[in-house]
Short mmCIF file of C-alpha atoms in Angstrom, two decimals:
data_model
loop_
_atom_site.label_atom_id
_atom_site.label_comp_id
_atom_site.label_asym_id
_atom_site.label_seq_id
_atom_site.Cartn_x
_atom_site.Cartn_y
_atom_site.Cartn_z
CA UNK A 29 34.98 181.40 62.24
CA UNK A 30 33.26 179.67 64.82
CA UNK A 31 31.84 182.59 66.27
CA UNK A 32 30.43 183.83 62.99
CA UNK A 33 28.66 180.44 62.91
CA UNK A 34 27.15 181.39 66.58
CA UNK A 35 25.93 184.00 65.15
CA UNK A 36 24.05 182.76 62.15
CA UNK A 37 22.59 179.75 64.18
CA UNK A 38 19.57 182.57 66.11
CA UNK A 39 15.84 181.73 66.72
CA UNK A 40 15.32 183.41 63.05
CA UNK A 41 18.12 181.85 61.37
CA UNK A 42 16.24 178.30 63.15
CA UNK A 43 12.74 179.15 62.30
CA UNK A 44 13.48 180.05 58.96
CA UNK A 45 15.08 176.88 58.33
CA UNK A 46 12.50 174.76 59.92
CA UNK A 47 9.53 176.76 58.20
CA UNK A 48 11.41 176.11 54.72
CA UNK A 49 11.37 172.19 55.14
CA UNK A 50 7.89 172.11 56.39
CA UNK A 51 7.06 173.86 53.24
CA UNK A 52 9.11 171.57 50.98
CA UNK A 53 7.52 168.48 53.24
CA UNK A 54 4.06 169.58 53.28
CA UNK A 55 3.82 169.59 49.39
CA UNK A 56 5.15 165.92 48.90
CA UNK A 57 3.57 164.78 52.44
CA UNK A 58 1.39 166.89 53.80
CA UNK A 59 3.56 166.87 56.42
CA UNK A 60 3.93 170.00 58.06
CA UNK A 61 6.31 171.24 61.36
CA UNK A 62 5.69 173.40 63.74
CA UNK A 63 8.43 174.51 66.74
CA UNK A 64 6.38 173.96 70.35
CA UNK A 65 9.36 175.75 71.28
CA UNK A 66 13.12 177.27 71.14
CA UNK A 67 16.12 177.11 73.39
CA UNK A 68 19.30 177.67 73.84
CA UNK A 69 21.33 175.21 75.01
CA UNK A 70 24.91 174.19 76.13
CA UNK A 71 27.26 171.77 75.95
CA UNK A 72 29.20 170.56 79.11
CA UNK A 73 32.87 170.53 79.60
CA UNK A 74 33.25 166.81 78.73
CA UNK A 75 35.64 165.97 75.75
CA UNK A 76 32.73 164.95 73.34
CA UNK A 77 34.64 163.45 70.11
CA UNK A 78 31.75 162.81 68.17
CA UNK A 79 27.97 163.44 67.54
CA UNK A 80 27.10 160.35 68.60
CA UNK A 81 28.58 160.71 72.41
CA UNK A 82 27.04 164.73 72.53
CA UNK A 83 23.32 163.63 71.52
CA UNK A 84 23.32 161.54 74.64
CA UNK A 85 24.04 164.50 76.56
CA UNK A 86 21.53 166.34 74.96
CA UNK A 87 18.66 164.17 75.36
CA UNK A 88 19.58 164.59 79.34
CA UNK A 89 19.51 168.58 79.06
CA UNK A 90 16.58 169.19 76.39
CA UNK A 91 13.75 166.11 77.58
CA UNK A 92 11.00 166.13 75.45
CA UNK A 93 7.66 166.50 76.75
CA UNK A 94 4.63 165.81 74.56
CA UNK A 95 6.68 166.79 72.01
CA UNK A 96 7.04 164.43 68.83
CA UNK A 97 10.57 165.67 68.25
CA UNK A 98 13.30 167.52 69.45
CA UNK A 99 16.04 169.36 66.89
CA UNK A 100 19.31 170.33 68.30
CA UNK A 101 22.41 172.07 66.24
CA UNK A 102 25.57 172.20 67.55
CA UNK A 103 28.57 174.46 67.45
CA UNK A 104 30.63 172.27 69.16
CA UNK A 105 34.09 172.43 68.40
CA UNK A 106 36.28 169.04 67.86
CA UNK A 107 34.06 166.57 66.91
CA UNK A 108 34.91 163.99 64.73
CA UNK A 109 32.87 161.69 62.03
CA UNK A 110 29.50 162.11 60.53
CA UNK A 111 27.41 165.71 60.98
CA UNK A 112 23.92 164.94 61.96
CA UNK A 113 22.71 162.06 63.57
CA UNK A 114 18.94 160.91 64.74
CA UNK A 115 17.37 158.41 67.11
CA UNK A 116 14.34 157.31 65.38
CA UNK A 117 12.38 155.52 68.09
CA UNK A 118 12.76 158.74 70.63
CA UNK A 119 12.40 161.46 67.84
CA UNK A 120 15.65 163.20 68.23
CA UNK A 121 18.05 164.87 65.63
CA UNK A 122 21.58 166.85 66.36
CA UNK A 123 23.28 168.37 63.35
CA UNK A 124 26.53 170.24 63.52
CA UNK A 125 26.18 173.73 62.02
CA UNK A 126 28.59 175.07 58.90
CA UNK A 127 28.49 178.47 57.70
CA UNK A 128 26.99 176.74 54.37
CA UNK A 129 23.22 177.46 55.21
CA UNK A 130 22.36 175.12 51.81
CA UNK A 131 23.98 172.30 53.43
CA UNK A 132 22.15 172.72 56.88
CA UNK A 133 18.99 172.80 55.24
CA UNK A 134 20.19 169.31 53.22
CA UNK A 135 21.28 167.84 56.45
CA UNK A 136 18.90 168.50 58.64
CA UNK A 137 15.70 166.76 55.97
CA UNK A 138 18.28 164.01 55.71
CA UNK A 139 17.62 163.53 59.42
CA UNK A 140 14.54 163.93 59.61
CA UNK A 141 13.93 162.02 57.40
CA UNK A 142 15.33 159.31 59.20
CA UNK A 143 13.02 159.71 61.86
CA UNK A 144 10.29 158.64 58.94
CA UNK A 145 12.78 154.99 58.52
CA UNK A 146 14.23 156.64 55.65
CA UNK A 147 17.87 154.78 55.31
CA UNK A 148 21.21 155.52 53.31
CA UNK A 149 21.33 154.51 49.50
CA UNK A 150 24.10 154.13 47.12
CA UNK A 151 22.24 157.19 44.98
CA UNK A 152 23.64 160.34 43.96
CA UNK A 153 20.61 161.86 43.21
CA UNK A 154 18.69 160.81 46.63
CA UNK A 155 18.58 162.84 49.52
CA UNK A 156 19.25 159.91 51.65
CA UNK A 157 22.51 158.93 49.17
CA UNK A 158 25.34 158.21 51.67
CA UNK A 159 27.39 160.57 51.27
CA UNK A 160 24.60 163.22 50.62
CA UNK A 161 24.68 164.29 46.78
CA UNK A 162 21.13 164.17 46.10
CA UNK A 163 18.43 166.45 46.49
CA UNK A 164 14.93 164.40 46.31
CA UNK A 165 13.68 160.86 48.00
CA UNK A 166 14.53 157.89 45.41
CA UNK A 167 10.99 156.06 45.47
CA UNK A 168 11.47 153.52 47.58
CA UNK A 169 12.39 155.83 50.78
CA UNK A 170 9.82 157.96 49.45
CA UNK A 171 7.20 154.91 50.38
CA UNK A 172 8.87 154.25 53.45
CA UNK A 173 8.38 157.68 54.66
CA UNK A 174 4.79 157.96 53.54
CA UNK A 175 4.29 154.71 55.68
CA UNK A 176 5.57 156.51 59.08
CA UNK A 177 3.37 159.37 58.23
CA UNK A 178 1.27 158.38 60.76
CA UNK A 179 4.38 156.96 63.43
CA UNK A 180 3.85 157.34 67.38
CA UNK A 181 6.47 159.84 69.01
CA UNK A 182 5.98 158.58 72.78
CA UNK A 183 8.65 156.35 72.76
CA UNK A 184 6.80 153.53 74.45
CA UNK A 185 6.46 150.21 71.93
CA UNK A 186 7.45 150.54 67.98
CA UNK A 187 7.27 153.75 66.01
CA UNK A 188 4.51 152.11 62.97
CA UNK A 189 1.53 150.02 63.23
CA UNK A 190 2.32 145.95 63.33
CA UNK A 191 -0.15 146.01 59.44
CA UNK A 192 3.14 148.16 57.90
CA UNK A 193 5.82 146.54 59.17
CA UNK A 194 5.78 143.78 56.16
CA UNK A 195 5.70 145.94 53.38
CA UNK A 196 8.45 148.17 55.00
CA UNK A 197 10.77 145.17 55.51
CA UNK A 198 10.22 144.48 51.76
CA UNK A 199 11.05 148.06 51.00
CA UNK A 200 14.09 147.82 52.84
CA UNK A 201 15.29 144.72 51.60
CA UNK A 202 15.05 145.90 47.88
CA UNK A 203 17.20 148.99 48.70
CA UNK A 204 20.12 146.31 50.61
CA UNK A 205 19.86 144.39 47.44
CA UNK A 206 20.09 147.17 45.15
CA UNK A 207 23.32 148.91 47.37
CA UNK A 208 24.79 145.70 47.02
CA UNK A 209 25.69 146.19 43.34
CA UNK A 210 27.10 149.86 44.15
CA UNK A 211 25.70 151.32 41.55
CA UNK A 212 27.47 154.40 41.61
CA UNK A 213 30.70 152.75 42.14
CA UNK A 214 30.02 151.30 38.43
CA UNK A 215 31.69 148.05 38.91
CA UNK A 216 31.94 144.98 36.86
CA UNK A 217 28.97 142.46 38.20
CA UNK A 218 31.95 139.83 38.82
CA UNK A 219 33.67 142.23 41.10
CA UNK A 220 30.66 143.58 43.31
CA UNK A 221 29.53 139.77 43.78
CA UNK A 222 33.06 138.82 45.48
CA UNK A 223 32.06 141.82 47.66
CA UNK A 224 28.64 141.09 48.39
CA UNK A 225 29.53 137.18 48.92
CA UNK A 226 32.38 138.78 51.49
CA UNK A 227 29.23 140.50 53.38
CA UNK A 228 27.24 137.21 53.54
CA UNK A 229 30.17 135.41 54.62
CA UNK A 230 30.66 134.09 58.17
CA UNK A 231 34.49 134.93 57.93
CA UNK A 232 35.93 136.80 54.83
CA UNK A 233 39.67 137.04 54.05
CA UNK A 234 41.37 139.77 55.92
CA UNK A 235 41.64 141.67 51.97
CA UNK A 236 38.27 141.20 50.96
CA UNK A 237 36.85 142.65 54.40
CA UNK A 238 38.69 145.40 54.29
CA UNK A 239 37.39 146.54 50.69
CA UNK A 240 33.85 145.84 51.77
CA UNK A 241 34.49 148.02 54.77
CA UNK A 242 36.08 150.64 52.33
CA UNK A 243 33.58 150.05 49.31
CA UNK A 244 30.35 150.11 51.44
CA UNK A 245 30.89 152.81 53.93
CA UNK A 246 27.97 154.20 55.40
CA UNK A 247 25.23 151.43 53.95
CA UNK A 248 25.33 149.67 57.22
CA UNK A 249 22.47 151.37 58.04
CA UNK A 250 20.05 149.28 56.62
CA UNK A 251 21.15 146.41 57.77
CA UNK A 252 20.42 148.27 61.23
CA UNK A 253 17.14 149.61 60.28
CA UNK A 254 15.82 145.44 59.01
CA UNK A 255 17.66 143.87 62.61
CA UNK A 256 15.51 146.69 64.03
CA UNK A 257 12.32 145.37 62.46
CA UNK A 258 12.74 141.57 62.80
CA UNK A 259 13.17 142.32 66.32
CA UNK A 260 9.85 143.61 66.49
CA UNK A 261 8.41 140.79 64.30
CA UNK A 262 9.83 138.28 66.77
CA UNK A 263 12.47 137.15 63.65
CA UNK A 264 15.65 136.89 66.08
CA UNK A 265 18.05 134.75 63.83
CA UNK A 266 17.39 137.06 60.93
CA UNK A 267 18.11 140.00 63.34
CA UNK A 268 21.38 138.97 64.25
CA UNK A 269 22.36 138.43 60.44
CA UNK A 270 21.52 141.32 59.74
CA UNK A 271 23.33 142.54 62.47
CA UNK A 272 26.86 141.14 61.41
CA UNK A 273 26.54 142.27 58.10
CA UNK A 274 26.28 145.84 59.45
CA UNK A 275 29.62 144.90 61.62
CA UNK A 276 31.47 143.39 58.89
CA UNK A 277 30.89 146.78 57.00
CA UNK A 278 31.64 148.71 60.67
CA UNK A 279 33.29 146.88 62.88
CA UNK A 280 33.05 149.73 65.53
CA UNK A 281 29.00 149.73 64.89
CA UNK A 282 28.16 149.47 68.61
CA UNK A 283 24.20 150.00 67.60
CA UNK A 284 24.87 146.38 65.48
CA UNK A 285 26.28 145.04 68.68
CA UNK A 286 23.20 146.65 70.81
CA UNK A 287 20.57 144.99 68.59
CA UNK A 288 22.42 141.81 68.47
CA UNK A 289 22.06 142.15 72.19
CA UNK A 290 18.27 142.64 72.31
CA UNK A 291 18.02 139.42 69.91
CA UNK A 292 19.87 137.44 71.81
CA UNK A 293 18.33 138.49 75.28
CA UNK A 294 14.51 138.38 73.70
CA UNK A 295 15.09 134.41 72.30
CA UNK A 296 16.25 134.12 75.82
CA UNK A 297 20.09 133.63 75.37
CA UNK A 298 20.90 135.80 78.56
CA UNK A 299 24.93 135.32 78.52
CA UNK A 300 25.68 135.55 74.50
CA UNK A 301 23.17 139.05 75.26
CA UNK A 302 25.62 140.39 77.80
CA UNK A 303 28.70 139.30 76.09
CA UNK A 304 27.00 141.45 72.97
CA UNK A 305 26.56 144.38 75.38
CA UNK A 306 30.03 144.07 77.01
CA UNK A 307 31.04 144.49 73.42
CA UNK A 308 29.30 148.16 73.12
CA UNK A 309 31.03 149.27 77.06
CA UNK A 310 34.61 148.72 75.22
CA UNK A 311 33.51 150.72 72.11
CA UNK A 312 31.64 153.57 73.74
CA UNK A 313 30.93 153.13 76.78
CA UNK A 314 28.46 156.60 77.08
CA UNK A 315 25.97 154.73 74.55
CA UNK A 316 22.55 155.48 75.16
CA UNK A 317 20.29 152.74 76.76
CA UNK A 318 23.55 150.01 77.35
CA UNK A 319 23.22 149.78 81.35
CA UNK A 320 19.35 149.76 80.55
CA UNK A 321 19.62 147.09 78.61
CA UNK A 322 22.03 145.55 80.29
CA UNK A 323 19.63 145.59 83.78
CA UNK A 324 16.98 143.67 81.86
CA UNK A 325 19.28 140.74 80.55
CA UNK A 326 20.41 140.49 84.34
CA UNK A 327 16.70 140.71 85.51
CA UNK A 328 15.92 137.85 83.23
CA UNK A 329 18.97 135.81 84.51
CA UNK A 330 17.45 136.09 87.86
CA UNK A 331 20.65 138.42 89.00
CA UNK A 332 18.57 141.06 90.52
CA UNK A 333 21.60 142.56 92.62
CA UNK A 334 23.05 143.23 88.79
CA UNK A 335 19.88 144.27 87.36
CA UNK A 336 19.51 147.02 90.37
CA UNK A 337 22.78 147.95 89.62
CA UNK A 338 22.30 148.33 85.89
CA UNK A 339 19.30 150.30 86.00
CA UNK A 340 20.90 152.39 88.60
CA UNK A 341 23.84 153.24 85.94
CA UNK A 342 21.62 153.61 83.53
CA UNK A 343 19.88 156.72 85.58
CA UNK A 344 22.85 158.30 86.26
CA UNK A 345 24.05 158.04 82.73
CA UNK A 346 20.32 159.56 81.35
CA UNK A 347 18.20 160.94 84.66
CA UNK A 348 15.12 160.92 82.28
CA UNK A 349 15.42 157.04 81.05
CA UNK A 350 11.81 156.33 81.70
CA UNK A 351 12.14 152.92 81.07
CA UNK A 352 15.22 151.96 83.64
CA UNK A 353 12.83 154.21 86.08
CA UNK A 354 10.13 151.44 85.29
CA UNK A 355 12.24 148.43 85.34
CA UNK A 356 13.08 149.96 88.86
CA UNK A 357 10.57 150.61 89.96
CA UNK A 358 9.01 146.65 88.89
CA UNK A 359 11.72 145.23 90.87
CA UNK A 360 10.65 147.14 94.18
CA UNK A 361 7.15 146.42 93.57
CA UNK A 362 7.75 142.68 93.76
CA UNK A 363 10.04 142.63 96.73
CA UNK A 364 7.25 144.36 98.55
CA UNK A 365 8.67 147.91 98.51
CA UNK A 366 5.92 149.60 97.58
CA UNK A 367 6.91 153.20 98.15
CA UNK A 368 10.50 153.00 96.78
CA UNK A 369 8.06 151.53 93.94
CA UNK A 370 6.20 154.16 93.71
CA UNK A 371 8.70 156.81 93.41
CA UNK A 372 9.91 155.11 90.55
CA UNK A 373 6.88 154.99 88.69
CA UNK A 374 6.72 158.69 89.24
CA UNK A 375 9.73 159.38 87.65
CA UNK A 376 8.76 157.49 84.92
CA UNK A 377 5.74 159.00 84.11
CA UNK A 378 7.27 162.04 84.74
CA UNK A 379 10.14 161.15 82.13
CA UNK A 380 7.59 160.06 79.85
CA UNK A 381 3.92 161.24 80.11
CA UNK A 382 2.58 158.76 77.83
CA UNK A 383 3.66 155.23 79.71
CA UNK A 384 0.67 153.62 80.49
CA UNK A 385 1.93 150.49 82.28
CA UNK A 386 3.81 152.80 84.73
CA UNK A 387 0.02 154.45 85.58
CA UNK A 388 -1.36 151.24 85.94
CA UNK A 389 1.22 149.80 88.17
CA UNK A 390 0.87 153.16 90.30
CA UNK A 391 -2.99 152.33 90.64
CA UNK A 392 -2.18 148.67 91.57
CA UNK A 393 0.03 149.79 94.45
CA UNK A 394 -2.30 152.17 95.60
CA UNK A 395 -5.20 149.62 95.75
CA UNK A 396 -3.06 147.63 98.00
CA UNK A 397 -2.67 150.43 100.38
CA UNK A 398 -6.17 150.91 100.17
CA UNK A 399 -5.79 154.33 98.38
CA UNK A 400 -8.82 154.04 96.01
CA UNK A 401 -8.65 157.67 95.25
CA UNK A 402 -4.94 157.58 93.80
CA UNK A 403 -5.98 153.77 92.63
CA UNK A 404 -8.73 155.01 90.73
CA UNK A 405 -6.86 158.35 88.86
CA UNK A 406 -4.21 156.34 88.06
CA UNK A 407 -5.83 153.39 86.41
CA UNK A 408 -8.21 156.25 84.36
CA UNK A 409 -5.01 157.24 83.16
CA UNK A 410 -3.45 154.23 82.20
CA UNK A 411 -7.04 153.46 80.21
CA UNK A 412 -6.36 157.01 78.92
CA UNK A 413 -3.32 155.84 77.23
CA UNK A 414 -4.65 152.56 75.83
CA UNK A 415 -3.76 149.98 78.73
CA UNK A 416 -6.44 147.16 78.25
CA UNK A 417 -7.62 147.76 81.96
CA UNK A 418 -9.70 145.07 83.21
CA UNK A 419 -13.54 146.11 83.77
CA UNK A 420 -14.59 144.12 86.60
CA UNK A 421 -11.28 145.13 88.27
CA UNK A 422 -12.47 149.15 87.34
CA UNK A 423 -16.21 148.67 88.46
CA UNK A 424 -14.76 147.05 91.51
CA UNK A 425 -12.54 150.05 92.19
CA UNK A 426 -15.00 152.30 91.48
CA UNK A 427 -17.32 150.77 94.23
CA UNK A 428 -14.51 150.86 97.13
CA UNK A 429 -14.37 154.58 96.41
CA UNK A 430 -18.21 155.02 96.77
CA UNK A 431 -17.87 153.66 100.10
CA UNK A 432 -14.35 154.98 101.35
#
């Protein structure tokens, strides 16, 4: 069986699939795909149990370039849980393939969808329903979508512009409040209130959390999607609410835990942070980003032996994490190590071509080694990319060039 699915899953077999949704997306989006580029690719010989644990290793073998997004399927045999999965700030999507080609086609605009902020519903007749019955956006993903129509792909800084971000939290928090009735689960409005009181609570009875866990399956993910967003607007409290009611619905829900983290750590409670990202190590330890994050709440504790170490895991866990590169390679640059610094600003911008801060901190170290030619490409780069460079520091550089 599995080999008959090898062999439907060719270049034509992708590109037809691909060219169909572009079609289907173009006409309600004007949205259209186009592949950069295909390859095959392989899985290693570690016991991947889930999608989750393979997309990380994926993202290692398959980087993506100036692409805005990378599409993987998977014939991987043993895995366990849901069958596609995204990351929408990098722009990635794994699916695992079934001989049903219908259901591929389903799956994979689910996920990509995702990539848009489209989250679950409690719909049937939604494509982003939970448990994927539906077949069209409900409205209110449909206006999400159409408000990341325009999203970045570089994976530096948040996907939207900051002048969407209130009218997609809104957006999201109707569709919480309307899966909180379970509408398909046609319950009396006494019985879905004990259950959505139970998700508010701080501590719910033992019974009542395990029939929200059972009853609201898979609609953790927009709790996850608004702790996302009040990060970015600075709303840390509201993040880690919305946080916990994801865990109370998934109590394995290390991304809950992660974001809870980056809360904590950002309103500048360092230890509760860690504690948070301790949490994720016991659950699955292979999660993208945890040593990464973990380096930066050590940085900001002033443990820079830790935060070394951290970033340093967080390399060997995902050799093209352009951020840990950065962190690095900031670290280096203040203890004086300027070509140890260096290098790691390389292999950030080499990870990711579009960070600009890791340009401009390459032309800063190279004006202080009095390398005006480097200085000067570098910081044209940076101002490529949108770093506010300052002009007088520019003109200046420009003149110690003239005279080198």
């Amino acid at each position: 069986e599995d080999c008959l699915i090898k062999k439907t899953a060719d270049e034509n077999f992708f590109k037809s699939l691909i060219a169909e949704i572009s079609s289907d997306l173009e006409k309600e989006f004007a949205l259209g795909l186009a592949i950069e580029k295909y390859v095959h690719w392989k899985s290693d010989d570690k016991p991947h149990r889930t999608l989750d644990s393979l997309l990380i290793y994926f993202t290692r073998v398959i980087p993506k370039g100036s692409t805005d997004m990378v599409i993987g399927l998977t014939c991987r045999n043993g895995l366990k849980g849901k069958k596609g999965i995204s990351y929408y700030q990098e722009g990635y999507v794994l699916i695992r393939i079934t001989k049903n080609r219908e259901f591929i086609k389903k799956l994979l605009k689910h996920e990509i969808y995702h990539l848009f902020g489209a989250t679950h519903v409690d719909n049937h007749g939604s494509s982003m329903d939970r448990w994927l019955r539906g077949e069209a956006l409900d409205p209110l993903n449909r206006e999400i979508v159409s408000l990341h129509l325009d999203r970045t792909f570089k994976g530096v800084g948040f996907p939207i512009a900051p002048s969407k971000l209130e009218r997609v939290e809104a957006l999201y928090r109707e569709i919480a409040r309307l899966n909180e009735t379970l509408p398909t689960l046609h319950l009396v409005p006494s019985k879905w209130k004990q259950l959505n009181k139970g998700l508010l609570s701080e501590s719910p009875s033992r019974t009542l959390l395990e029939e929200i866990q059972e009853k609201y399956r898979g609609l953790e993910h927009v709790y996850l999607s608004l702790a996302l967003l009040y990060i970015e607007l600075k709303k840390y409290p509201e993040a880690v609410a919305e946080s916990r009611k994801a865990l109370r619905i998934d109590p394995r829900c290390y991304e809950a835990y992660n974001l809870m983290g980056i809360a904590c750590r950002r309103s500048g409670n360092f230890e509760e942070a860690i504690a948070y990202y301790r949490e994720i190590l016991k659950i699955n330890p292979s999660y993208q980003g945890i040593y990464y994050n973990l380096g930066i709440a050590y940085e900001h504790k002033g443990e820079e032996e830790s935060a070394i170490s951290a970033y340093k895991k967080a390399i060997a866990s995902n050799p093209i994490d352009a951020r840990a590169w950065y962190n690095l390679g900031n670290i280096y640059r203040k203890k004086g190590d300027w070509d140890i610094a260096i290098h790691h600003f390389k292999k950030a911008v080499e990870s990711n071509p579009y960070y600009a801060e890791a340009y401009y901190n390459l032309s800063v170290i190279y004006m202080s080694q009095r390398d005006f030619q480097q200085a000067f490409r570098y910081m044209q780069e940076a101002e490529r990319l949108g770093y506010p460079v300052d002009k007088e520091l520019k003109t200046g550089l420009k003149k110690a060039l003239e005279s080198q």
